[in-house]
Amino acid sequence: MNDPNPFLIQRFMDLSAELTTAPIFREWAAVSLVAATVARRCWVQINAGVAPFYPNMFILAVGTPGTGKSQAIDAAEGLLRRANVKVAPDTITREQLWRRMAESLEPYGDTEHDIASVQSALTVANSEVGNFIPEKDTEFMRALAKLYDCPPIYHYETKNQSGKDHMKD
């Protein structure tokens, strides 16, 4: 890389400078890039016995129509896909989202310090929150809030043949 400033956020800002969008949207798109690529492979554990803190982010770009929110999100999503980060479809049922998360399990951790597990990371890069979360679907919102906390096991029920699924940390 010939650029003297390789830091990801600044690099994204430089590469996306030609977009006609507010810098704040591009900056938060870059922050989402970092969180999505790091996923659960990086964490902070403040005290022994306390669950680690992961770089999970729920980022919403809020602004009037035509301010370039979608441009920033689309640019970030393009890079995520090129980096083979798992990205959810724009519109998906709750059950299908859970299934995709369960199917996205991959190992991570530090076996030297006995911190090894699996993660189920899936990024949502959607320029319209209403396309992703149905209106007034408080059950979905509560589930997303629970997943944000990274519980070791998340049990959920779907309409599949067996009637039950779960995701395990």
PDB file of N, CA and C in Angstrom, residues 75-115:
ATOM      1  N   ALA A  75     -21.159   1.873  -0.324  1.00  0.00           N
ATOM      2  CA  ALA A  75     -19.703   1.800  -0.469  1.00  0.00           C
ATOM      3  C   ALA A  75     -19.104   0.862   0.570  1.00  0.00           C
ATOM      4  N   ALA A  76     -19.576   0.954   1.808  1.00  0.00           N
ATOM      5  CA  ALA A  76     -19.083   0.069   2.867  1.00  0.00           C
ATOM      6  C   ALA A  76     -19.480  -1.372   2.591  1.00  0.00           C
ATOM      7  N   GLU A  77     -20.717  -1.575   2.165  1.00  0.00           N
ATOM      8  CA  GLU A  77     -21.178  -2.939   1.878  1.00  0.00           C
ATOM      9  C   GLU A  77     -20.358  -3.575   0.762  1.00  0.00           C
ATOM     10  N   GLY A  78     -20.028  -2.805  -0.257  1.00  0.00           N
ATOM     11  CA  GLY A  78     -19.203  -3.332  -1.337  1.00  0.00           C
ATOM     12  C   GLY A  78     -17.861  -3.842  -0.840  1.00  0.00           C
ATOM     13  N   LEU A  79     -17.241  -3.092   0.056  1.00  0.00           N
ATOM     14  CA  LEU A  79     -15.963  -3.533   0.627  1.00  0.00           C
ATOM     15  C   LEU A  79     -16.140  -4.767   1.510  1.00  0.00           C
ATOM     16  N   LEU A  80     -17.221  -4.809   2.273  1.00  0.00           N
ATOM     17  CA  LEU A  80     -17.474  -5.977   3.120  1.00  0.00           C
ATOM     18  C   LEU A  80     -17.628  -7.240   2.278  1.00  0.00           C
ATOM     19  N   ARG A  81     -18.372  -7.127   1.199  1.00  0.00           N
ATOM     20  CA  ARG A  81     -18.574  -8.295   0.333  1.00  0.00           C
ATOM     21  C   ARG A  81     -17.259  -8.727  -0.312  1.00  0.00           C
ATOM     22  N   ARG A  82     -16.438  -7.757  -0.721  1.00  0.00           N
ATOM     23  CA  ARG A  82     -15.130  -8.094  -1.303  1.00  0.00           C
ATOM     24  C   ARG A  82     -14.233  -8.783  -0.288  1.00  0.00           C
ATOM     25  N   ALA A  83     -14.416  -8.460   1.000  1.00  0.00           N
ATOM     26  CA  ALA A  83     -13.630  -9.064   2.069  1.00  0.00           C
ATOM     27  C   ALA A  83     -14.267 -10.362   2.580  1.00  0.00           C
ATOM     28  N   ASN A  84     -15.317 -10.824   1.913  1.00  0.00           N
ATOM     29  CA  ASN A  84     -16.029 -12.052   2.278  1.00  0.00           C
ATOM     30  C   ASN A  84     -16.650 -12.013   3.671  1.00  0.00           C
ATOM     31  N   VAL A  85     -17.041 -10.828   4.111  1.00  0.00           N
ATOM     32  CA  VAL A  85     -17.797 -10.706   5.349  1.00  0.00           C
ATOM     33  C   VAL A  85     -19.237 -11.090   5.027  1.00  0.00           C
ATOM     34  N   LYS A  86     -19.840 -11.872   5.888  1.00  0.00           N
ATOM     35  CA  LYS A  86     -21.217 -12.317   5.653  1.00  0.00           C
ATOM     36  C   LYS A  86     -22.174 -11.141   5.846  1.00  0.00           C
ATOM     37  N   VAL A  87     -22.936 -10.839   4.789  1.00  0.00           N
ATOM     38  CA  VAL A  87     -23.879  -9.723   4.810  1.00  0.00           C
ATOM     39  C   VAL A  87     -25.287 -10.270   4.567  1.00  0.00           C
ATOM     40  N   ALA A  88     -26.220  -9.861   5.414  1.00  0.00           N
ATOM     41  CA  ALA A  88     -27.606 -10.308   5.291  1.00  0.00           C
ATOM     42  C   ALA A  88     -28.275  -9.645   4.096  1.00  0.00           C
ATOM     43  N   PRO A  89     -29.295 -10.281   3.538  1.00  0.00           N
ATOM     44  CA  PRO A  89     -30.069  -9.639   2.471  1.00  0.00           C
ATOM     45  C   PRO A  89     -30.788  -8.401   3.000  1.00  0.00           C
ATOM     46  N   ASP A  90     -31.195  -7.530   2.104  1.00  0.00           N
ATOM     47  CA  ASP A  90     -31.900  -6.306   2.504  1.00  0.00           C
ATOM     48  C   ASP A  90     -33.223  -6.613   3.192  1.00  0.00           C
ATOM     49  N   THR A  91     -33.942  -7.579   2.685  1.00  0.00           N
ATOM     50  CA  THR A  91     -35.225  -7.971   3.262  1.00  0.00           C
ATOM     51  C   THR A  91     -35.144  -9.457   3.588  1.00  0.00           C
ATOM     52  N   ILE A  92     -35.491  -9.808   4.819  1.00  0.00           N
ATOM     53  CA  ILE A  92     -35.365 -11.193   5.255  1.00  0.00           C
ATOM     54  C   ILE A  92     -36.348 -11.418   6.399  1.00  0.00           C
ATOM     55  N   THR A  93     -36.898 -12.599   6.471  1.00  0.00           N
ATOM     56  CA  THR A  93     -37.778 -12.894   7.599  1.00  0.00           C
ATOM     57  C   THR A  93     -36.927 -13.100   8.844  1.00  0.00           C
ATOM     58  N   ARG A  94     -37.541 -12.918   9.977  1.00  0.00           N
ATOM     59  CA  ARG A  94     -36.844 -13.122  11.242  1.00  0.00           C
ATOM     60  C   ARG A  94     -36.293 -14.547  11.325  1.00  0.00           C
ATOM     61  N   GLU A  95     -37.104 -15.517  10.961  1.00  0.00           N
ATOM     62  CA  GLU A  95     -36.668 -16.912  11.038  1.00  0.00           C
ATOM     63  C   GLU A  95     -35.471 -17.170  10.114  1.00  0.00           C
ATOM     64  N   GLN A  96     -35.518 -16.594   8.922  1.00  0.00           N
ATOM     65  CA  GLN A  96     -34.403 -16.786   7.989  1.00  0.00           C
ATOM     66  C   GLN A  96     -33.135 -16.091   8.495  1.00  0.00           C
ATOM     67  N   LEU A  97     -33.281 -14.948   9.159  1.00  0.00           N
ATOM     68  CA  LEU A  97     -32.118 -14.284   9.743  1.00  0.00           C
ATOM     69  C   LEU A  97     -31.478 -15.167  10.798  1.00  0.00           C
ATOM     70  N   TRP A  98     -32.286 -15.745  11.684  1.00  0.00           N
ATOM     71  CA  TRP A  98     -31.736 -16.640  12.715  1.00  0.00           C
ATOM     72  C   TRP A  98     -31.035 -17.819  12.063  1.00  0.00           C
ATOM     73  N   ARG A  99     -31.662 -18.381  11.039  1.00  0.00           N
ATOM     74  CA  ARG A  99     -31.066 -19.533  10.357  1.00  0.00           C
ATOM     75  C   ARG A  99     -29.725 -19.143   9.731  1.00  0.00           C
ATOM     76  N   ARG A 100     -29.677 -18.004   9.079  1.00  0.00           N
ATOM     77  CA  ARG A 100     -28.414 -17.564   8.456  1.00  0.00           C
ATOM     78  C   ARG A 100     -27.338 -17.323   9.499  1.00  0.00           C
ATOM     79  N   MET A 101     -27.727 -16.784  10.645  1.00  0.00           N
ATOM     80  CA  MET A 101     -26.738 -16.588  11.709  1.00  0.00           C
ATOM     81  C   MET A 101     -26.229 -17.930  12.215  1.00  0.00           C
ATOM     82  N   ALA A 102     -27.124 -18.889  12.388  1.00  0.00           N
ATOM     83  CA  ALA A 102     -26.711 -20.215  12.834  1.00  0.00           C
ATOM     84  C   ALA A 102     -25.795 -20.876  11.803  1.00  0.00           C
ATOM     85  N   GLU A 103     -26.050 -20.624  10.529  1.00  0.00           N
ATOM     86  CA  GLU A 103     -25.223 -21.211   9.466  1.00  0.00           C
ATOM     87  C   GLU A 103     -23.887 -20.498   9.302  1.00  0.00           C
ATOM     88  N   SER A 104     -23.732 -19.326   9.897  1.00  0.00           N
ATOM     89  CA  SER A 104     -22.501 -18.557   9.717  1.00  0.00           C
ATOM     90  C   SER A 104     -21.478 -18.806  10.818  1.00  0.00           C
ATOM     91  N   LEU A 105     -21.666 -19.852  11.592  1.00  0.00           N
ATOM     92  CA  LEU A 105     -20.731 -20.146  12.679  1.00  0.00           C
ATOM     93  C   LEU A 105     -19.316 -20.340  12.143  1.00  0.00           C
ATOM     94  N   GLU A 106     -18.354 -19.754  12.842  1.00  0.00           N
ATOM     95  CA  GLU A 106     -16.951 -19.941  12.492  1.00  0.00           C
ATOM     96  C   GLU A 106     -16.120 -19.839  13.763  1.00  0.00           C
ATOM     97  N   PRO A 107     -14.988 -20.556  13.812  1.00  0.00           N
ATOM     98  CA  PRO A 107     -14.155 -20.511  15.023  1.00  0.00           C
ATOM     99  C   PRO A 107     -13.447 -19.172  15.163  1.00  0.00           C
ATOM    100  N   TYR A 108     -13.178 -18.809  16.381  1.00  0.00           N
ATOM    101  CA  TYR A 108     -12.380 -17.624  16.693  1.00  0.00           C
ATOM    102  C   TYR A 108     -11.796 -17.831  18.075  1.00  0.00           C
ATOM    103  N   GLY A 109     -10.877 -17.003  18.449  1.00  0.00           N
ATOM    104  CA  GLY A 109     -10.397 -17.024  19.820  1.00  0.00           C
ATOM    105  C   GLY A 109      -8.907 -17.150  19.934  1.00  0.00           C
ATOM    106  N   ASP A 110      -8.483 -17.330  21.156  1.00  0.00           N
ATOM    107  CA  ASP A 110      -7.086 -17.399  21.525  1.00  0.00           C
ATOM    108  C   ASP A 110      -6.913 -18.675  22.333  1.00  0.00           C
ATOM    109  N   THR A 111      -6.537 -19.756  21.671  1.00  0.00           N
ATOM    110  CA  THR A 111      -6.434 -21.042  22.363  1.00  0.00           C
ATOM    111  C   THR A 111      -5.304 -21.040  23.389  1.00  0.00           C
ATOM    112  N   GLU A 112      -4.297 -20.191  23.185  1.00  0.00           N
ATOM    113  CA  GLU A 112      -3.187 -20.116  24.145  1.00  0.00           C
ATOM    114  C   GLU A 112      -3.674 -19.684  25.523  1.00  0.00           C
ATOM    115  N   HIS A 113      -4.664 -18.803  25.553  1.00  0.00           N
ATOM    116  CA  HIS A 113      -5.215 -18.316  26.818  1.00  0.00           C
ATOM    117  C   HIS A 113      -6.581 -18.935  27.114  1.00  0.00           C
ATOM    118  N   ASP A 114      -6.863 -20.060  26.463  1.00  0.00           N
ATOM    119  CA  ASP A 114      -8.115 -20.793  26.671  1.00  0.00           C
ATOM    120  C   ASP A 114      -9.345 -19.910  26.434  1.00  0.00           C
ATOM    121  N   ILE A 115      -9.255 -19.061  25.424  1.00  0.00           N
ATOM    122  CA  ILE A 115     -10.400 -18.245  25.027  1.00  0.00           C
ATOM    123  C   ILE A 115     -10.698 -18.613  23.577  1.00  0.00           C
TER     124      ILE A 115
END
